Amino acid sequence: MKAIIIRKHGGSEVLSYEEIPDPVPKKGDVLVKVNYCAVNHLDIWVRNGILGKKVSFPHILGCDISGTLLEGFGNFKKGDKVVVYPAFESNVPRVSFGIIGGFGKYKGGYAELISIPKNNIIKKPDWLSDKEAASINVSYLTSWNMLEKSRCRKGDTILIWGANSGVGSSAILLAKAKGLKVITVASDKNKIKFAKKLGADFVIDRNTEDIIAKVLEITNQVGVDAVIDHVGAKTWPVSLEVIKVKGRMIACGTTTGGEATVNIRSFYSKEAQIIGAYLGSKSQLVSLHKFMKLKKIKPVIDSIYDLKDAKIAHQKMEKSNQFGKILLQISN
Ligand SMILES: NC(=O)c1ccc[n+]([C@@H]2O[C@H](COP(=O)([O-])OP(=O)(O)OC[C@H]3O[C@@H](n4cnc5c(N)ncnc54)[C@H](OP(=O)(O)O)[C@@H]3O)[C@@H](O)[C@H]2O)c1
């Protein structure tokens, strides 16, 4: 089969398009023909490497997959269109689960074929196209989980960082559909325009505006009920400043670094909460599908590249030039 493999960690130049042997399914696995695989920032973390995290080379990236079953099992038939729930039980203490194509034992979806535990297979909803179905299993699922953890109710106000990113754009769409008032942050006029198109009520330009002052002005000096923070070190101090008394900050990412200096006094005197979010459960993915159908939400796709052009897709994400999800087309 054709696949993008990495033989070592490094920049986008380590992504190599090659012919490699087809995977042989292990006991309990099933073979899936990959139709689309979305690019997520996790792919870049794994490609670059993180100290203390291991992969076995040659490795295949990619966890956000829609495909076609090459054999039937249980209620599934050969030829069924499916999506892959990306997490599997981890054998590393204190990590609840590993991610397919991430750090760990499972090879990912930047390939024509993938061997997947049967338990990770979910029927592709009919109302989603193959490419749409491949866009939801990571960013949208994580945003859904974060919104649930935020405990926000209709009419509450939420701050969502990075409107153009996968997590930011999905969180805006889902939060608006849940009836929340959304303040988001973007960094240029096209990203601001995009955020407004997604339905954000207020968009703050982080290059020209004082974010804390602006959020307090919008919320009559009260602050927001919750913040969705996927950006990390650079945004944590601001996130904690703009949440209201008893507000919640939900964190899932470290795009700008994993060590932040925050105002601890401001945090505890508000009796605020910091809550971590790691993907979401399989049943949350199924309830997300139902919610998106009910609210007629389609994922926002920025661009689709051929598998062999994965390098260009990675470079686009690293420059934060995307407006929604970047996909790799593998077959179909
Ligand atoms: N925990 C989990 O399960 C989980 C799941 C999914 C994703 N994540 C993590 O969440 C993060 C987002 O992933 P992604 O794939 O959606 O997209 P991404 O490509 O990492 O998105 C980057 C975003 O960060 C914003 N940003 C960068 N520097 C900033 C700064 N100094 N201040 C404010 N915003 C800044 C960018 O906005 P501008 O373009 O305006 O700079 C852009 O919107 C990643 O770190 C990823 O690993 C975690």
Tab-separated table of C-alpha atoms and ligand atoms in Angstrom:
chain	number	residue	atom	x	y	z
A	1	MET	CA	0.000	0.000	0.000
A	2	LYS	CA	0.971	3.663	-0.302
A	3	ALA	CA	1.569	5.494	2.963
A	4	ILE	CA	3.281	8.498	4.458
A	5	ILE	CA	5.769	7.145	6.938
A	6	ILE	CA	8.234	8.740	9.347
A	7	ARG	CA	11.527	7.008	10.140
A	8	LYS	CA	12.627	9.647	12.659
A	9	HIS	CA	11.289	12.765	14.378
A	10	GLY	CA	11.767	16.141	12.695
A	11	GLY	CA	10.223	18.817	10.479
A	12	SER	CA	7.806	18.198	7.613
A	13	GLU	CA	10.757	16.870	5.552
A	14	VAL	CA	10.596	13.574	7.518
A	15	LEU	CA	7.202	12.756	5.948
A	16	SER	CA	8.003	10.237	3.245
A	17	TYR	CA	5.520	8.912	0.657
A	18	GLU	CA	6.351	5.242	0.073
A	19	GLU	CA	5.081	1.832	-0.946
A	20	ILE	CA	5.066	-0.392	2.139
A	21	PRO	CA	3.613	-3.838	2.972
A	22	ASP	CA	-0.115	-3.955	3.760
A	23	PRO	CA	-0.919	-4.236	7.475
A	24	VAL	CA	-1.907	-7.670	8.760
A	25	PRO	CA	-4.794	-7.348	11.233
A	26	LYS	CA	-4.069	-8.647	14.728
A	27	LYS	CA	-6.664	-10.639	16.684
A	28	GLY	CA	-9.578	-8.330	17.452
A	29	ASP	CA	-8.641	-5.886	14.659
A	30	VAL	CA	-10.283	-5.235	11.322
A	31	LEU	CA	-8.818	-3.909	8.082
A	32	VAL	CA	-10.182	-0.544	6.889
A	33	LYS	CA	-9.574	1.172	3.553
A	34	VAL	CA	-8.885	4.772	4.520
A	35	ASN	CA	-10.880	7.314	2.511
A	36	TYR	CA	-9.915	10.546	4.276
A	37	CYS	CA	-7.706	11.379	7.233
A	38	ALA	CA	-7.823	14.854	8.787
A	39	VAL	CA	-4.629	16.546	9.931
A	40	ASN	CA	-4.511	17.477	13.603
A	41	HIS	CA	-1.905	19.295	15.637
A	42	LEU	CA	-1.222	15.964	17.379
A	43	ASP	CA	0.290	14.738	14.089
A	44	ILE	CA	2.808	17.573	14.297
A	45	TRP	CA	3.631	16.795	17.953
A	46	VAL	CA	4.261	13.155	17.049
A	47	ARG	CA	6.248	14.086	13.934
A	48	ASN	CA	8.417	16.518	15.938
A	49	GLY	CA	8.693	14.178	18.924
A	50	ILE	CA	8.150	14.979	22.610
A	51	LEU	CA	10.759	14.143	25.220
A	52	GLY	CA	9.826	10.921	27.030
A	53	LYS	CA	7.160	9.867	24.485
A	54	LYS	CA	7.931	6.920	22.249
A	55	VAL	CA	6.839	5.647	18.865
A	56	SER	CA	8.196	2.630	17.038
A	57	PHE	CA	9.687	3.608	13.678
A	58	PRO	CA	8.724	3.451	10.911
A	59	HIS	CA	5.562	5.139	12.164
A	60	ILE	CA	2.386	6.275	10.420
A	61	LEU	CA	0.615	9.422	11.668
A	62	GLY	CA	-3.088	10.226	11.546
A	63	CYS	CA	-5.979	9.618	13.923
A	64	ASP	CA	-9.008	11.323	12.308
A	65	ILE	CA	-10.253	8.702	9.865
A	66	SER	CA	-13.193	7.801	7.672
A	67	GLY	CA	-13.008	4.629	5.626
A	68	THR	CA	-14.593	1.494	4.193
A	69	LEU	CA	-14.607	-1.893	5.927
A	70	LEU	CA	-12.769	-4.609	4.003
A	71	GLU	CA	-14.466	-7.390	5.976
A	72	GLY	CA	-17.611	-7.727	8.029
A	73	PHE	CA	-17.960	-8.471	11.744
A	74	GLY	CA	-20.853	-8.327	14.220
A	75	ASN	CA	-23.482	-5.991	12.761
A	76	PHE	CA	-21.021	-4.522	10.243
A	77	LYS	CA	-20.835	-5.707	6.631
A	78	LYS	CA	-17.932	-5.665	4.219
A	79	GLY	CA	-18.139	-2.353	2.317
A	80	ASP	CA	-19.796	-0.399	5.169
A	81	LYS	CA	-18.658	3.196	5.467
A	82	VAL	CA	-17.240	3.797	8.949
A	83	VAL	CA	-15.375	6.276	11.136
A	84	VAL	CA	-12.668	5.392	13.613
A	85	TYR	CA	-12.895	6.365	17.281
A	86	PRO	CA	-9.255	7.394	17.778
A	87	ALA	CA	-8.465	6.319	21.349
A	88	PHE	CA	-7.445	2.946	22.721
A	89	GLU	CA	-6.749	1.846	26.269
A	90	SER	CA	-3.219	2.832	27.247
A	91	ASN	CA	-0.800	0.547	29.043
A	92	VAL	CA	1.130	3.540	30.349
A	93	PRO	CA	0.303	4.267	34.010
A	94	ARG	CA	-1.509	7.572	34.594
A	95	VAL	CA	-2.471	7.992	30.929
A	96	SER	CA	-6.075	7.018	30.389
A	97	PHE	CA	-5.628	6.155	26.743
A	98	GLY	CA	-3.398	6.335	23.705
A	99	ILE	CA	-4.353	7.645	20.286
A	100	ILE	CA	-4.203	5.747	16.994
A	101	GLY	CA	-1.332	7.196	14.924
A	102	GLY	CA	-0.153	9.091	18.005
A	103	PHE	CA	2.453	8.098	20.557
A	104	GLY	CA	1.934	4.393	21.102
A	105	LYS	CA	1.545	1.142	19.296
A	106	TYR	CA	-1.093	1.795	16.625
A	107	LYS	CA	-0.112	3.008	13.149
A	108	GLY	CA	-2.333	5.795	11.821
A	109	GLY	CA	-4.416	6.786	8.844
A	110	TYR	CA	-1.891	8.480	6.509
A	111	ALA	CA	-2.082	5.214	4.541
A	112	GLU	CA	-4.339	3.348	2.134
A	113	LEU	CA	-5.082	0.655	4.723
A	114	ILE	CA	-5.211	0.575	8.493
A	115	SER	CA	-5.698	-2.202	11.025
A	116	ILE	CA	-8.061	-1.009	13.771
A	117	PRO	CA	-9.488	-2.660	16.898
A	118	LYS	CA	-13.076	-3.660	16.047
A	119	ASN	CA	-14.202	-1.842	19.164
A	120	ASN	CA	-13.088	1.472	17.632
A	121	ILE	CA	-15.324	1.183	14.579
A	122	ILE	CA	-18.446	3.371	14.387
A	123	LYS	CA	-20.880	3.450	11.471
A	124	LYS	CA	-20.458	6.624	9.421
A	125	PRO	CA	-23.613	8.715	9.749
A	126	ASP	CA	-25.403	8.788	6.336
A	127	TRP	CA	-25.909	12.536	6.441
A	128	LEU	CA	-22.136	13.162	6.555
A	129	SER	CA	-19.940	12.747	3.487
A	130	ASP	CA	-16.719	10.752	3.853
A	131	LYS	CA	-14.659	13.910	4.132
A	132	GLU	CA	-17.006	15.501	6.670
A	133	ALA	CA	-16.999	12.322	8.749
A	134	ALA	CA	-13.182	12.396	8.881
A	135	SER	CA	-13.222	15.941	10.278
A	136	ILE	CA	-15.110	15.275	13.490
A	137	ASN	CA	-13.342	12.548	15.461
A	138	VAL	CA	-10.704	14.738	17.127
A	139	SER	CA	-11.241	18.543	17.106
A	140	TYR	CA	-15.031	18.389	17.167
A	141	LEU	CA	-15.081	15.582	19.725
A	142	THR	CA	-12.632	17.430	21.983
A	143	SER	CA	-14.629	20.671	21.687
A	144	TRP	CA	-17.825	18.770	22.484
A	145	ASN	CA	-16.178	17.238	25.554
A	146	MET	CA	-14.828	20.659	26.627
A	147	LEU	CA	-18.241	22.283	26.237
A	148	GLU	CA	-19.808	19.519	28.339
A	149	LYS	CA	-17.099	19.962	30.977
A	150	SER	CA	-17.663	23.752	30.963
A	151	ARG	CA	-21.168	23.132	32.343
A	152	CYS	CA	-22.299	26.200	30.382
A	153	ARG	CA	-26.016	26.596	29.854
A	154	LYS	CA	-27.991	28.471	27.231
A	155	GLY	CA	-27.266	32.199	27.532
A	156	ASP	CA	-23.890	31.758	29.284
A	157	THR	CA	-20.829	33.474	27.845
A	158	ILE	CA	-17.749	31.569	26.730
A	159	LEU	CA	-14.363	32.695	25.424
A	160	ILE	CA	-12.901	30.498	22.679
A	161	TRP	CA	-9.310	31.056	21.565
A	162	GLY	CA	-8.008	30.631	17.995
A	163	ALA	CA	-11.149	30.884	15.848
A	164	ASN	CA	-9.469	29.544	12.705
A	165	SER	CA	-8.087	26.337	14.250
A	166	GLY	CA	-9.805	22.941	14.266
A	167	VAL	CA	-10.628	23.121	17.972
A	168	GLY	CA	-11.515	26.849	17.885
A	169	SER	CA	-13.786	26.689	14.830
A	170	SER	CA	-15.582	23.551	16.030
A	171	ALA	CA	-16.046	24.972	19.530
A	172	ILE	CA	-17.619	28.133	18.072
A	173	LEU	CA	-20.090	26.163	15.920
A	174	LEU	CA	-21.059	23.810	18.751
A	175	ALA	CA	-21.250	26.534	21.417
A	176	LYS	CA	-23.529	28.666	19.236
A	177	ALA	CA	-25.749	25.633	18.574
A	178	LYS	CA	-25.971	25.140	22.354
A	179	GLY	CA	-27.216	28.727	22.697
A	180	LEU	CA	-24.086	30.223	24.270
A	181	LYS	CA	-22.809	33.732	23.732
A	182	VAL	CA	-19.397	33.361	22.090
A	183	ILE	CA	-16.419	35.680	22.347
A	184	THR	CA	-13.507	34.531	20.230
A	185	VAL	CA	-9.979	35.691	19.432
A	186	ALA	CA	-8.329	35.922	16.018
A	187	SER	CA	-5.200	37.494	14.620
A	188	ASP	CA	-5.962	39.064	11.253
A	189	LYS	CA	-8.857	40.412	9.225
A	190	ASN	CA	-9.529	37.197	7.281
A	191	LYS	CA	-9.592	35.175	10.497
A	192	ILE	CA	-11.925	37.767	12.052
A	193	LYS	CA	-14.232	37.522	9.031
A	194	PHE	CA	-14.163	33.705	9.300
A	195	ALA	CA	-15.016	33.833	13.024
A	196	LYS	CA	-18.019	36.065	12.342
A	197	LYS	CA	-19.183	33.695	9.590
A	198	LEU	CA	-19.036	30.831	12.081
A	199	GLY	CA	-21.445	32.811	14.259
A	200	ALA	CA	-19.214	34.275	16.988
A	201	ASP	CA	-20.964	37.152	18.751
A	202	PHE	CA	-17.756	39.095	19.448
A	203	VAL	CA	-14.328	38.728	17.824
A	204	ILE	CA	-11.280	40.241	19.477
A	205	ASP	CA	-8.211	41.009	17.348
A	206	ARG	CA	-5.309	39.841	19.495
A	207	ASN	CA	-2.836	41.990	17.567
A	208	THR	CA	-4.584	45.302	18.114
A	209	GLU	CA	-6.826	44.908	21.172
A	210	ASP	CA	-6.312	44.392	24.909
A	211	ILE	CA	-8.066	41.029	25.328
A	212	ILE	CA	-8.691	41.268	29.092
A	213	ALA	CA	-10.098	44.809	28.868
A	214	LYS	CA	-12.253	43.881	25.878
A	215	VAL	CA	-13.725	40.746	27.507
A	216	LEU	CA	-14.518	42.694	30.675
A	217	GLU	CA	-16.144	45.449	28.619
A	218	ILE	CA	-18.304	42.913	26.723
A	219	THR	CA	-19.339	41.175	29.966
A	220	ASN	CA	-20.043	44.376	31.972
A	221	GLN	CA	-16.875	43.755	34.051
A	222	VAL	CA	-18.184	40.344	35.213
A	223	GLY	CA	-16.017	38.007	33.096
A	224	VAL	CA	-16.983	34.896	31.156
A	225	ASP	CA	-18.560	31.724	32.515
A	226	ALA	CA	-15.918	29.577	30.841
A	227	VAL	CA	-12.892	29.621	28.551
A	228	ILE	CA	-11.916	26.999	25.964
A	229	ASP	CA	-8.105	27.145	25.988
A	230	HIS	CA	-6.196	25.003	23.483
A	231	VAL	CA	-3.311	27.456	23.006
A	232	GLY	CA	-1.429	26.910	26.276
A	233	ALA	CA	1.417	28.910	27.779
A	234	LYS	CA	0.703	32.232	26.057
A	235	THR	CA	-3.031	32.257	26.792
A	236	TRP	CA	-3.409	30.632	30.233
A	237	PRO	CA	-2.636	33.863	32.155
A	238	VAL	CA	-5.313	35.746	30.169
A	239	SER	CA	-7.839	32.902	30.351
A	240	LEU	CA	-7.596	32.876	34.148
A	241	GLU	CA	-7.990	36.657	34.314
A	242	VAL	CA	-11.162	36.777	32.215
A	243	ILE	CA	-13.182	34.041	33.902
A	244	LYS	CA	-15.790	35.253	36.341
A	245	VAL	CA	-16.191	34.225	39.979
A	246	LYS	CA	-16.662	30.429	39.995
A	247	GLY	CA	-15.821	30.354	36.262
A	248	ARG	CA	-14.180	27.395	34.517
A	249	MET	CA	-11.169	27.191	32.256
A	250	ILE	CA	-11.111	24.030	30.149
A	251	ALA	CA	-7.664	23.240	28.769
A	252	CYS	CA	-6.686	20.760	26.069
A	253	GLY	CA	-3.603	22.036	24.290
A	254	THR	CA	-0.130	23.488	24.424
A	255	THR	CA	0.348	24.965	20.944
A	256	THR	CA	2.400	27.845	22.425
A	257	GLY	CA	4.114	25.776	25.117
A	258	GLY	CA	3.323	23.648	28.123
A	259	GLU	CA	4.542	25.791	31.014
A	260	ALA	CA	2.619	28.912	31.977
A	261	THR	CA	3.024	31.565	34.667
A	262	VAL	CA	-0.384	32.460	36.069
A	263	ASN	CA	-1.793	34.723	38.767
A	264	ILE	CA	-2.602	32.130	41.448
A	265	ARG	CA	-4.231	34.669	43.790
A	266	SER	CA	-6.628	35.855	41.104
A	267	PHE	CA	-7.486	32.211	40.387
A	268	TYR	CA	-8.264	31.074	43.935
A	269	SER	CA	-9.959	34.267	45.030
A	270	LYS	CA	-12.504	33.707	42.261
A	271	GLU	CA	-12.891	30.053	43.300
A	272	ALA	CA	-12.272	29.284	39.651
A	273	GLN	CA	-11.687	25.814	38.221
A	274	ILE	CA	-9.153	24.546	35.707
A	275	ILE	CA	-10.378	21.383	34.002
A	276	GLY	CA	-8.369	19.201	31.634
A	277	ALA	CA	-9.913	17.600	28.565
A	278	TYR	CA	-8.463	14.713	26.598
A	279	LEU	CA	-10.374	13.916	23.410
A	280	GLY	CA	-13.791	12.514	24.499
A	281	SER	CA	-15.389	9.103	24.862
A	282	LYS	CA	-16.775	6.874	22.120
A	283	SER	CA	-20.294	7.475	23.404
A	284	GLN	CA	-19.667	11.231	23.302
A	285	LEU	CA	-18.706	10.854	19.617
A	286	VAL	CA	-22.025	9.125	18.968
A	287	SER	CA	-23.959	11.831	20.855
A	288	LEU	CA	-21.981	14.505	18.967
A	289	HIS	CA	-23.101	12.937	15.655
A	290	LYS	CA	-26.719	13.104	16.882
A	291	PHE	CA	-26.371	16.716	18.049
A	292	MET	CA	-24.796	17.832	14.762
A	293	LYS	CA	-27.576	16.125	12.797
A	294	LEU	CA	-30.270	17.727	14.958
A	295	LYS	CA	-28.709	21.182	14.678
A	296	LYS	CA	-27.764	20.698	10.997
A	297	ILE	CA	-24.082	21.433	11.667
A	298	LYS	CA	-21.516	20.430	9.056
A	299	PRO	CA	-17.802	20.565	9.882
A	300	VAL	CA	-15.887	23.402	8.245
A	301	ILE	CA	-13.238	22.093	5.852
A	302	ASP	CA	-10.375	24.374	4.849
A	303	SER	CA	-8.651	22.253	2.223
A	304	ILE	CA	-8.083	18.722	0.938
A	305	TYR	CA	-4.654	17.457	-0.144
A	306	ASP	CA	-3.577	14.223	-1.772
A	307	LEU	CA	-1.907	11.844	0.655
A	308	LYS	CA	1.442	12.378	-1.086
A	309	ASP	CA	1.184	16.114	-0.278
A	310	ALA	CA	0.953	15.629	3.490
A	311	LYS	CA	4.063	17.818	3.801
A	312	ILE	CA	2.199	20.837	2.405
A	313	ALA	CA	-0.739	20.148	4.712
A	314	HIS	CA	1.583	20.093	7.741
A	315	GLN	CA	3.316	23.297	6.674
A	316	LYS	CA	-0.049	25.025	6.310
A	317	MET	CA	-1.060	24.017	9.835
A	318	GLU	CA	2.308	25.029	11.274
A	319	LYS	CA	1.832	28.517	9.795
A	320	SER	CA	-1.734	28.589	11.173
A	321	ASN	CA	-2.978	29.394	7.682
A	322	GLN	CA	-6.031	27.143	7.914
A	323	PHE	CA	-9.704	28.055	8.263
A	324	GLY	CA	-11.161	24.898	9.774
A	325	LYS	CA	-10.024	21.340	9.027
A	326	ILE	CA	-7.239	20.274	6.674
A	327	LEU	CA	-7.785	16.814	5.148
A	328	LEU	CA	-5.765	14.219	3.297
A	329	GLN	CA	-7.611	12.326	0.597
A	330	ILE	CA	-6.427	8.735	0.383
A	331	SER	CA	-8.974	6.883	-1.723
A	332	ASN	CA	-12.540	7.585	-2.827
B	1	LIG	N1	-6.370	17.229	24.557
B	1	LIG	C1	-6.878	16.760	23.423
B	1	LIG	O1	-7.497	15.711	23.399
B	1	LIG	C2	-6.704	17.554	22.164
B	1	LIG	C3	-7.514	17.309	21.063
B	1	LIG	C4	-7.390	18.123	19.927
B	1	LIG	C5	-6.435	19.137	19.916
B	1	LIG	N2	-5.640	19.320	21.001
B	1	LIG	C6	-4.641	20.399	21.014
B	1	LIG	O2	-5.318	21.626	20.817
B	1	LIG	C7	-4.496	22.531	20.090
B	1	LIG	C8	-5.248	23.044	18.866
B	1	LIG	O3	-5.215	22.078	17.865
B	1	LIG	P1	-5.817	22.346	16.398
B	1	LIG	O4	-5.524	21.115	15.645
B	1	LIG	O5	-7.204	22.808	16.517
B	1	LIG	O6	-5.069	23.572	15.751
B	1	LIG	P2	-3.728	24.394	15.762
B	1	LIG	O7	-3.178	24.385	14.438
B	1	LIG	O8	-2.846	24.011	16.862
B	1	LIG	O9	-4.300	25.848	16.083
B	1	LIG	C9	-3.474	26.885	16.387
B	1	LIG	C10	-4.355	28.023	16.927
B	1	LIG	O10	-3.678	28.607	18.013
B	1	LIG	C11	-3.803	30.024	17.882
B	1	LIG	N3	-2.651	30.680	18.480
B	1	LIG	C12	-1.357	30.439	18.224
B	1	LIG	N4	-0.580	31.276	18.965
B	1	LIG	C13	-1.430	32.043	19.700
B	1	LIG	C14	-1.251	33.065	20.643
B	1	LIG	N5	-0.032	33.484	21.018
B	1	LIG	N6	-2.347	33.624	21.194
B	1	LIG	C15	-3.573	33.219	20.822
B	1	LIG	N7	-3.821	32.242	19.918
B	1	LIG	C16	-2.751	31.658	19.371
B	1	LIG	C17	-3.830	30.256	16.373
B	1	LIG	O11	-4.442	31.475	16.142
B	1	LIG	P3	-3.780	32.539	15.126
B	1	LIG	O12	-3.821	31.897	13.756
B	1	LIG	O13	-4.658	33.694	15.270
B	1	LIG	O14	-2.383	32.729	15.602
B	1	LIG	C18	-4.649	29.072	15.877
B	1	LIG	O15	-5.998	29.376	15.884
B	1	LIG	C19	-3.203	21.759	19.783
B	1	LIG	O16	-2.241	22.078	20.755
B	1	LIG	C20	-3.630	20.313	19.881
B	1	LIG	O17	-2.573	19.442	20.198
B	1	LIG	C21	-5.757	18.543	22.111
